[in-house]
């Protein structure tokens, strides 16, 4: 398999974080620190609005975005963002190229300068999934009463989705900081930042405990599920992930590379392969585009990178066998 950069879709995006495609094949991208949402259509970038109440920090701000799967019948987009007190998920109208009428559907997700999670993804079941962080309070990840260190599965009104274990808002716990979610059919995968030793790719089973803070990486602890792949933190520090052509593609921040991990049925089927190591700096988000390509965002303006002319960029990638 070969992955190549076919072109630059957009430049000059300030700390891009979330990216989601609309039915017309354009995309909405969030800017973490400014709170702005921008639309990329062709090579044109336009601003569609600013989310009120966003309080940016080292890792917080305007984070994930997802488009309602019934758009435009239901003309909504959903965003995950940090305030001064918590992380929240809100529903916004998106009509005629502008956002309006924000409505908070879920609040009270633990917030801190770091470990905010933030990825949103609609599943094939039509429910909204969100990856959260422990908010730097490690016991949150194991507490059934906290939304921190969890993968949430909710309705578009912010209620527990039918079938969630014990009717809770979340389907898995024991996570440190989930910033990547992707589906292969019904199977959900999640990328997770480790502390100092191991970053993880997990195959998610509803009701399972993924071990943090007792476990980091493969630990073989009773009652806790090990990752299907792990990396030294210097080689990954993973944020967004996407599924395409039998692989999970995982963007690395500190690792400054795109990992391709072959998977099937919740298992890893081969060794991960790295692409673009050190070529584009920090990589934040990767998404499967409607035309079969991947879109990949850099994250060099986030305060931890070395911005180059044009940063931050959205790159278009092609995959060939």
mmCIF file of C-alpha atoms in Angstrom:
data_model
loop_
_atom_site.group_PDB
_atom_site.id
_atom_site.type_symbol
_atom_site.label_atom_id
_atom_site.label_comp_id
_atom_site.label_asym_id
_atom_site.label_seq_id
_atom_site.Cartn_x
_atom_site.Cartn_y
_atom_site.Cartn_z
ATOM 1 C CA UNK A 1 0.000 0.000 0.000
ATOM 2 C CA UNK A 2 1.151 3.507 -0.843
ATOM 3 C CA UNK A 3 -0.173 6.749 0.609
ATOM 4 C CA UNK A 4 0.747 9.951 -1.226
ATOM 5 C CA UNK A 5 -0.086 13.644 -0.942
ATOM 6 C CA UNK A 6 -2.133 14.503 -4.027
ATOM 7 C CA UNK A 7 -2.492 18.190 -3.214
ATOM 8 C CA UNK A 8 -3.157 20.920 -0.699
ATOM 9 C CA UNK A 9 -6.854 21.545 -0.094
ATOM 10 C CA UNK A 10 -6.511 24.588 2.146
ATOM 11 C CA UNK A 11 -3.899 26.687 3.917
ATOM 12 C CA UNK A 12 -3.874 29.279 6.679
ATOM 13 C CA UNK A 13 -6.290 27.468 8.991
ATOM 14 C CA UNK A 14 -5.608 28.416 12.629
ATOM 15 C CA UNK A 15 -5.291 25.342 14.849
ATOM 16 C CA UNK A 16 -7.686 23.092 12.907
ATOM 17 C CA UNK A 17 -9.159 20.350 15.087
ATOM 18 C CA UNK A 18 -12.412 18.761 13.888
ATOM 19 C CA UNK A 19 -13.375 18.104 10.273
ATOM 20 C CA UNK A 20 -16.626 16.715 8.887
ATOM 21 C CA UNK A 21 -17.981 16.364 5.353
ATOM 22 C CA UNK A 22 -21.333 17.649 4.132
ATOM 23 C CA UNK A 23 -23.435 15.834 1.494
ATOM 24 C CA UNK A 24 -22.230 18.286 -1.181
ATOM 25 C CA UNK A 25 -18.648 17.023 -0.536
ATOM 26 C CA UNK A 26 -17.539 20.267 1.053
ATOM 27 C CA UNK A 27 -16.229 20.085 4.616
ATOM 28 C CA UNK A 28 -16.588 21.988 7.862
ATOM 29 C CA UNK A 29 -13.489 22.466 9.994
ATOM 30 C CA UNK A 30 -13.225 23.844 13.532
ATOM 31 C CA UNK A 31 -10.518 26.213 14.724
ATOM 32 C CA UNK A 32 -9.656 25.272 18.301
ATOM 33 C CA UNK A 33 -8.593 28.645 19.664
ATOM 34 C CA UNK A 34 -10.732 31.110 17.689
ATOM 35 C CA UNK A 35 -13.976 29.149 18.100
ATOM 36 C CA UNK A 36 -14.655 29.623 14.398
ATOM 37 C CA UNK A 37 -16.102 27.062 11.988
ATOM 38 C CA UNK A 38 -14.938 27.284 8.391
ATOM 39 C CA UNK A 39 -16.194 25.629 5.229
ATOM 40 C CA UNK A 40 -13.840 24.243 2.612
ATOM 41 C CA UNK A 41 -15.357 23.931 -0.864
ATOM 42 C CA UNK A 42 -12.941 23.279 -3.677
ATOM 43 C CA UNK A 43 -9.993 25.435 -2.710
ATOM 44 C CA UNK A 44 -12.148 28.164 -1.173
ATOM 45 C CA UNK A 45 -12.297 28.678 2.585
ATOM 46 C CA UNK A 46 -15.156 30.699 4.069
ATOM 47 C CA UNK A 47 -16.177 31.392 7.643
ATOM 48 C CA UNK A 48 -19.636 30.129 8.634
ATOM 49 C CA UNK A 49 -19.723 31.405 12.210
ATOM 50 C CA UNK A 50 -18.247 31.388 15.696
ATOM 51 C CA UNK A 51 -19.329 29.161 18.578
ATOM 52 C CA UNK A 52 -20.040 31.314 21.631
ATOM 53 C CA UNK A 53 -18.622 30.407 25.023
ATOM 54 C CA UNK A 54 -15.491 28.626 23.820
ATOM 55 C CA UNK A 55 -12.616 28.944 26.310
ATOM 56 C CA UNK A 56 -9.378 27.787 24.643
ATOM 57 C CA UNK A 57 -6.460 26.355 26.591
ATOM 58 C CA UNK A 58 -3.423 24.204 25.934
ATOM 59 C CA UNK A 59 -5.642 21.373 24.654
ATOM 60 C CA UNK A 60 -9.143 22.787 25.040
ATOM 61 C CA UNK A 61 -11.348 24.974 22.875
ATOM 62 C CA UNK A 62 -13.567 24.228 19.904
ATOM 63 C CA UNK A 63 -12.784 20.580 19.185
ATOM 64 C CA UNK A 64 -14.828 17.933 17.377
ATOM 65 C CA UNK A 65 -17.585 18.435 14.825
ATOM 66 C CA UNK A 66 -20.113 16.045 13.262
ATOM 67 C CA UNK A 67 -22.848 16.524 10.663
ATOM 68 C CA UNK A 68 -26.287 15.064 11.333
ATOM 69 C CA UNK A 69 -26.587 11.866 9.251
ATOM 70 C CA UNK A 70 -30.008 13.053 8.037
ATOM 71 C CA UNK A 71 -28.702 16.427 6.854
ATOM 72 C CA UNK A 72 -30.228 18.500 5.257
ATOM 73 C CA UNK A 73 -33.607 17.081 6.370
ATOM 74 C CA UNK A 74 -32.264 17.696 9.853
ATOM 75 C CA UNK A 75 -30.049 20.748 9.181
ATOM 76 C CA UNK A 76 -27.789 20.325 12.208
ATOM 77 C CA UNK A 77 -24.139 20.053 13.071
ATOM 78 C CA UNK A 78 -22.789 19.081 16.487
ATOM 79 C CA UNK A 79 -19.704 20.445 18.207
ATOM 80 C CA UNK A 80 -17.663 19.526 21.277
ATOM 81 C CA UNK A 81 -16.111 22.484 23.061
ATOM 82 C CA UNK A 82 -14.495 23.652 26.286
ATOM 83 C CA UNK A 83 -15.863 26.376 28.539
ATOM 84 C CA UNK A 84 -14.215 27.706 31.675
ATOM 85 C CA UNK A 85 -16.060 25.083 33.737
ATOM 86 C CA UNK A 86 -16.610 21.982 31.616
ATOM 87 C CA UNK A 87 -16.662 20.439 28.164
ATOM 88 C CA UNK A 88 -19.990 20.467 26.329
ATOM 89 C CA UNK A 89 -21.691 19.139 23.226
ATOM 90 C CA UNK A 90 -23.988 21.512 21.358
ATOM 91 C CA UNK A 91 -26.283 21.277 18.356
ATOM 92 C CA UNK A 92 -26.195 24.120 15.825
ATOM 93 C CA UNK A 93 -28.409 24.909 12.885
ATOM 94 C CA UNK A 94 -26.427 25.028 9.645
ATOM 95 C CA UNK A 95 -28.499 26.701 6.948
ATOM 96 C CA UNK A 96 -27.471 28.814 3.944
ATOM 97 C CA UNK A 97 -23.809 28.572 4.864
ATOM 98 C CA UNK A 98 -24.186 29.917 8.408
ATOM 99 C CA UNK A 99 -24.435 28.424 11.881
ATOM 100 C CA UNK A 100 -27.099 29.657 14.291
ATOM 101 C CA UNK A 101 -29.366 28.719 17.206
ATOM 102 C CA UNK A 102 -26.840 26.907 19.419
ATOM 103 C CA UNK A 103 -28.386 24.466 21.866
ATOM 104 C CA UNK A 104 -26.307 22.655 24.494
ATOM 105 C CA UNK A 105 -27.380 19.004 24.550
ATOM 106 C CA UNK A 106 -24.825 17.714 27.090
ATOM 107 C CA UNK A 107 -22.674 19.456 29.675
ATOM 108 C CA UNK A 108 -20.593 18.464 32.684
ATOM 109 C CA UNK A 109 -17.793 16.636 30.874
ATOM 110 C CA UNK A 110 -14.620 17.197 32.958
ATOM 111 C CA UNK A 111 -12.445 20.030 31.652
ATOM 112 C CA UNK A 112 -8.846 21.042 32.263
ATOM 113 C CA UNK A 113 -6.048 22.690 30.322
ATOM 114 C CA UNK A 114 -5.265 19.208 28.946
ATOM 115 C CA UNK A 115 -7.009 15.807 28.626
ATOM 116 C CA UNK A 116 -10.285 17.097 27.200
ATOM 117 C CA UNK A 117 -10.855 14.410 24.577
ATOM 118 C CA UNK A 118 -13.144 16.026 22.025
ATOM 119 C CA UNK A 119 -13.742 13.808 19.002
ATOM 120 C CA UNK A 120 -17.311 13.376 17.714
ATOM 121 C CA UNK A 121 -18.469 10.694 15.295
ATOM 122 C CA UNK A 122 -21.888 9.441 14.245
ATOM 123 C CA UNK A 123 -22.102 5.670 14.231
ATOM 124 C CA UNK A 124 -23.875 3.477 11.697
ATOM 125 C CA UNK A 125 -26.665 3.193 14.283
ATOM 126 C CA UNK A 126 -27.383 6.931 13.936
ATOM 127 C CA UNK A 127 -26.221 7.779 17.460
ATOM 128 C CA UNK A 128 -23.520 10.284 18.360
ATOM 129 C CA UNK A 129 -20.271 9.024 19.880
ATOM 130 C CA UNK A 130 -17.848 11.266 21.785
ATOM 131 C CA UNK A 131 -14.387 10.598 23.172
ATOM 132 C CA UNK A 132 -13.641 12.304 26.492
ATOM 133 C CA UNK A 133 -10.547 12.743 28.646
ATOM 134 C CA UNK A 134 -10.026 12.345 32.359
ATOM 135 C CA UNK A 135 -9.652 16.115 32.791
ATOM 136 C CA UNK A 136 -6.343 15.403 34.621
ATOM 137 C CA UNK A 137 -8.319 13.805 37.471
ATOM 138 C CA UNK A 138 -7.418 10.145 37.031
ATOM 139 C CA UNK A 139 -10.226 8.644 39.178
ATOM 140 C CA UNK A 140 -12.758 10.067 36.691
ATOM 141 C CA UNK A 141 -11.852 7.337 34.215
ATOM 142 C CA UNK A 142 -13.020 4.556 36.538
ATOM 143 C CA UNK A 143 -15.919 6.411 38.157
ATOM 144 C CA UNK A 144 -19.288 5.348 36.792
ATOM 145 C CA UNK A 145 -20.644 8.743 37.837
ATOM 146 C CA UNK A 146 -18.182 10.808 35.788
ATOM 147 C CA UNK A 147 -18.296 11.515 32.063
ATOM 148 C CA UNK A 148 -14.492 11.809 32.032
ATOM 149 C CA UNK A 149 -12.307 9.100 30.521
ATOM 150 C CA UNK A 150 -15.232 7.566 28.649
ATOM 151 C CA UNK A 151 -16.641 6.979 25.198
ATOM 152 C CA UNK A 152 -20.139 8.441 25.164
ATOM 153 C CA UNK A 153 -23.015 7.178 23.020
ATOM 154 C CA UNK A 154 -25.921 9.594 22.996
ATOM 155 C CA UNK A 155 -29.008 10.624 21.081
ATOM 156 C CA UNK A 156 -29.089 13.909 19.183
ATOM 157 C CA UNK A 157 -30.884 15.336 22.225
ATOM 158 C CA UNK A 158 -28.015 14.376 24.533
ATOM 159 C CA UNK A 159 -29.770 11.438 26.221
ATOM 160 C CA UNK A 160 -28.349 7.941 26.752
ATOM 161 C CA UNK A 161 -28.715 5.994 23.520
ATOM 162 C CA UNK A 162 -30.901 2.872 23.713
ATOM 163 C CA UNK A 163 -28.863 -0.206 24.526
ATOM 164 C CA UNK A 164 -26.128 1.556 26.489
ATOM 165 C CA UNK A 165 -24.899 -0.528 29.446
ATOM 166 C CA UNK A 166 -27.072 0.170 32.512
ATOM 167 C CA UNK A 167 -28.730 3.046 30.655
ATOM 168 C CA UNK A 168 -25.698 5.300 31.118
ATOM 169 C CA UNK A 169 -24.457 7.982 28.750
ATOM 170 C CA UNK A 170 -21.267 6.028 28.061
ATOM 171 C CA UNK A 171 -20.376 2.627 26.636
ATOM 172 C CA UNK A 172 -16.775 2.225 27.803
ATOM 173 C CA UNK A 173 -14.568 3.527 30.596
ATOM 174 C CA UNK A 174 -10.965 3.442 31.733
ATOM 175 C CA UNK A 175 -9.717 5.840 29.056
ATOM 176 C CA UNK A 176 -7.122 8.551 29.607
ATOM 177 C CA UNK A 177 -7.723 10.893 26.669
ATOM 178 C CA UNK A 178 -9.647 9.732 23.592
ATOM 179 C CA UNK A 179 -9.217 12.009 20.575
ATOM 180 C CA UNK A 180 -9.804 9.502 17.775
ATOM 181 C CA UNK A 181 -12.954 7.528 16.858
ATOM 182 C CA UNK A 182 -13.637 5.547 13.677
ATOM 183 C CA UNK A 183 -15.972 2.785 12.546
ATOM 184 C CA UNK A 184 -15.382 -0.201 10.309
ATOM 185 C CA UNK A 185 -18.970 -1.323 9.851
ATOM 186 C CA UNK A 186 -20.315 -1.825 13.377
ATOM 187 C CA UNK A 187 -16.868 -2.033 14.967
ATOM 188 C CA UNK A 188 -15.673 1.088 16.758
ATOM 189 C CA UNK A 189 -11.981 1.881 17.189
ATOM 190 C CA UNK A 190 -10.514 4.564 19.454
ATOM 191 C CA UNK A 191 -7.088 6.201 19.672
ATOM 192 C CA UNK A 192 -5.831 7.223 23.092
ATOM 193 C CA UNK A 193 -2.977 9.277 24.483
ATOM 194 C CA UNK A 194 -0.795 7.473 26.985
ATOM 195 C CA UNK A 195 0.948 9.103 29.934
ATOM 196 C CA UNK A 196 4.690 8.659 29.344
ATOM 197 C CA UNK A 197 5.113 5.200 27.866
ATOM 198 C CA UNK A 198 2.412 3.834 25.554
ATOM 199 C CA UNK A 199 -0.177 5.356 23.238
ATOM 200 C CA UNK A 200 -2.994 3.025 22.218
ATOM 201 C CA UNK A 201 -5.391 1.924 19.523
ATOM 202 C CA UNK A 202 -8.351 0.141 21.084
ATOM 203 C CA UNK A 203 -11.179 -1.927 19.626
ATOM 204 C CA UNK A 204 -14.236 -0.885 21.615
ATOM 205 C CA UNK A 205 -16.675 -3.358 23.144
ATOM 206 C CA UNK A 206 -19.696 -1.872 24.950
ATOM 207 C CA UNK A 207 -19.365 -2.225 28.704
ATOM 208 C CA UNK A 208 -15.611 -2.818 28.654
ATOM 209 C CA UNK A 209 -12.993 -1.236 30.914
ATOM 210 C CA UNK A 210 -9.791 -0.130 29.154
ATOM 211 C CA UNK A 211 -7.708 0.121 32.281
ATOM 212 C CA UNK A 212 -6.580 3.691 32.910
ATOM 213 C CA UNK A 213 -5.119 4.655 35.341
ATOM 214 C CA UNK A 214 -4.082 1.138 36.398
ATOM 215 C CA UNK A 215 -3.016 0.212 32.861
ATOM 216 C CA UNK A 216 -1.076 2.023 30.154
ATOM 217 C CA UNK A 217 -0.562 -0.065 27.035
ATOM 218 C CA UNK A 218 -0.706 -3.878 27.102
ATOM 219 C CA UNK A 219 -0.893 -4.751 30.795
ATOM 220 C CA UNK A 220 -2.877 -8.007 30.970
ATOM 221 C CA UNK A 221 -4.841 -6.928 34.028
ATOM 222 C CA UNK A 222 -7.901 -8.898 35.070
ATOM 223 C CA UNK A 223 -11.160 -7.316 33.982
ATOM 224 C CA UNK A 224 -9.452 -4.784 31.713
ATOM 225 C CA UNK A 225 -9.097 -4.809 27.926
ATOM 226 C CA UNK A 226 -5.690 -4.354 26.313
ATOM 227 C CA UNK A 227 -5.137 -2.262 23.163
ATOM 228 C CA UNK A 228 -4.760 -3.967 19.790
ATOM 229 C CA UNK A 229 -1.721 -1.780 19.049
ATOM 230 C CA UNK A 230 0.584 0.447 21.068
ATOM 231 C CA UNK A 231 3.329 2.975 20.362
ATOM 232 C CA UNK A 232 5.940 4.861 22.328
ATOM 233 C CA UNK A 233 4.524 8.333 22.942
ATOM 234 C CA UNK A 234 7.360 9.958 20.954
ATOM 235 C CA UNK A 235 6.259 7.999 17.881
ATOM 236 C CA UNK A 236 2.546 8.771 18.009
ATOM 237 C CA UNK A 237 0.625 10.981 20.473
ATOM 238 C CA UNK A 238 -2.460 10.152 18.405
ATOM 239 C CA UNK A 239 -5.410 12.398 17.728
ATOM 240 C CA UNK A 240 -7.813 11.710 14.847
ATOM 241 C CA UNK A 241 -8.342 8.355 13.148
ATOM 242 C CA UNK A 242 -10.243 7.201 10.064
ATOM 243 C CA UNK A 243 -11.024 3.842 8.484
ATOM 244 C CA UNK A 244 -10.333 3.172 4.815
ATOM 245 C CA UNK A 245 -9.337 0.147 2.718
ATOM 246 C CA UNK A 246 -8.945 -2.259 5.612
ATOM 247 C CA UNK A 247 -6.819 0.107 7.693
ATOM 248 C CA UNK A 248 -7.171 2.518 10.557
ATOM 249 C CA UNK A 249 -5.259 5.661 9.642
ATOM 250 C CA UNK A 250 -4.031 7.496 12.748
ATOM 251 C CA UNK A 251 -2.638 11.043 12.851
ATOM 252 C CA UNK A 252 0.309 11.594 15.179
ATOM 253 C CA UNK A 253 1.083 14.905 16.864
ATOM 254 C CA UNK A 254 4.382 14.458 18.648
ATOM 255 C CA UNK A 255 5.155 11.565 16.293
ATOM 256 C CA UNK A 256 4.652 13.814 13.234
ATOM 257 C CA UNK A 257 3.532 10.884 11.079
ATOM 258 C CA UNK A 258 0.459 9.101 9.775
ATOM 259 C CA UNK A 259 0.135 5.509 10.897
ATOM 260 C CA UNK A 260 -1.724 2.870 8.875
ATOM 261 C CA UNK A 261 -2.836 -0.112 10.963
ATOM 262 C CA UNK A 262 -4.409 -3.116 9.190
ATOM 263 C CA UNK A 263 -7.519 -4.287 11.057
ATOM 264 C CA UNK A 264 -10.470 -6.638 10.686
ATOM 265 C CA UNK A 265 -13.261 -7.573 13.096
ATOM 266 C CA UNK A 266 -11.743 -5.654 15.978
ATOM 267 C CA UNK A 267 -8.291 -7.208 15.635
ATOM 268 C CA UNK A 268 -5.000 -6.029 14.184
ATOM 269 C CA UNK A 269 -4.077 -8.132 11.151
ATOM 270 C CA UNK A 270 -0.540 -6.887 10.495
ATOM 271 C CA UNK A 271 2.132 -4.452 11.533
ATOM 272 C CA UNK A 272 1.484 -0.676 11.527
ATOM 273 C CA UNK A 273 3.276 1.317 8.829
ATOM 274 C CA UNK A 274 4.234 4.998 9.136
ATOM 275 C CA UNK A 275 3.967 7.617 6.386
ATOM 276 C CA UNK A 276 5.254 11.215 6.082
ATOM 277 C CA UNK A 277 7.457 11.007 9.179
ATOM 278 C CA UNK A 278 8.639 14.538 9.970
ATOM 279 C CA UNK A 279 7.560 15.922 6.588
ATOM 280 C CA UNK A 280 4.553 18.038 7.580
ATOM 281 C CA UNK A 281 5.030 18.478 11.320
ATOM 282 C CA UNK A 282 2.295 17.690 13.805
ATOM 283 C CA UNK A 283 -0.722 15.872 12.365
ATOM 284 C CA UNK A 284 -4.109 16.254 14.067
ATOM 285 C CA UNK A 285 -7.059 14.942 12.086
ATOM 286 C CA UNK A 286 -7.582 12.459 9.272
ATOM 287 C CA UNK A 287 -10.943 11.850 7.612
ATOM 288 C CA UNK A 288 -12.161 9.645 4.778
ATOM 289 C CA UNK A 289 -13.451 11.922 2.020
ATOM 290 C CA UNK A 290 -16.444 11.133 -0.224
ATOM 291 C CA UNK A 291 -14.182 10.631 -3.261
ATOM 292 C CA UNK A 292 -12.181 7.840 -1.595
ATOM 293 C CA UNK A 293 -9.232 10.033 -0.637
ATOM 294 C CA UNK A 294 -8.176 11.027 2.868
ATOM 295 C CA UNK A 295 -8.015 14.576 4.164
ATOM 296 C CA UNK A 296 -5.250 15.205 6.710
ATOM 297 C CA UNK A 297 -4.781 18.338 8.818
ATOM 298 C CA UNK A 298 -1.562 19.641 10.275
ATOM 299 C CA UNK A 299 -1.411 21.146 13.778
ATOM 300 C CA UNK A 300 1.696 23.297 13.797
ATOM 301 C CA UNK A 301 0.007 26.496 15.032
ATOM 302 C CA UNK A 302 -1.251 24.881 18.242
ATOM 303 C CA UNK A 303 1.561 26.231 20.421
ATOM 304 C CA UNK A 304 3.577 23.027 20.343
ATOM 305 C CA UNK A 305 4.700 22.963 16.722
ATOM 306 C CA UNK A 306 7.031 24.814 14.387
ATOM 307 C CA UNK A 307 4.748 26.598 11.894
ATOM 308 C CA UNK A 308 5.906 26.816 8.312
ATOM 309 C CA UNK A 309 4.562 29.069 5.536
ATOM 310 C CA UNK A 310 0.958 28.078 4.791
ATOM 311 C CA UNK A 311 0.334 26.339 8.106
ATOM 312 C CA UNK A 312 -1.926 24.998 9.127
ATOM 313 C CA UNK A 313 -2.810 22.987 6.039
ATOM 314 C CA UNK A 314 -5.398 20.479 4.929
ATOM 315 C CA UNK A 315 -3.801 17.868 2.653
ATOM 316 C CA UNK A 316 -5.518 15.479 0.263
ATOM 317 C CA UNK A 317 -4.081 11.950 0.283
ATOM 318 C CA UNK A 318 -4.534 9.091 -2.157
ATOM 319 C CA UNK A 319 -4.227 5.406 -1.278
ATOM 320 C CA UNK A 320 -3.026 2.871 -3.815
ATOM 321 C CA UNK A 321 -2.212 -0.809 -3.561
#
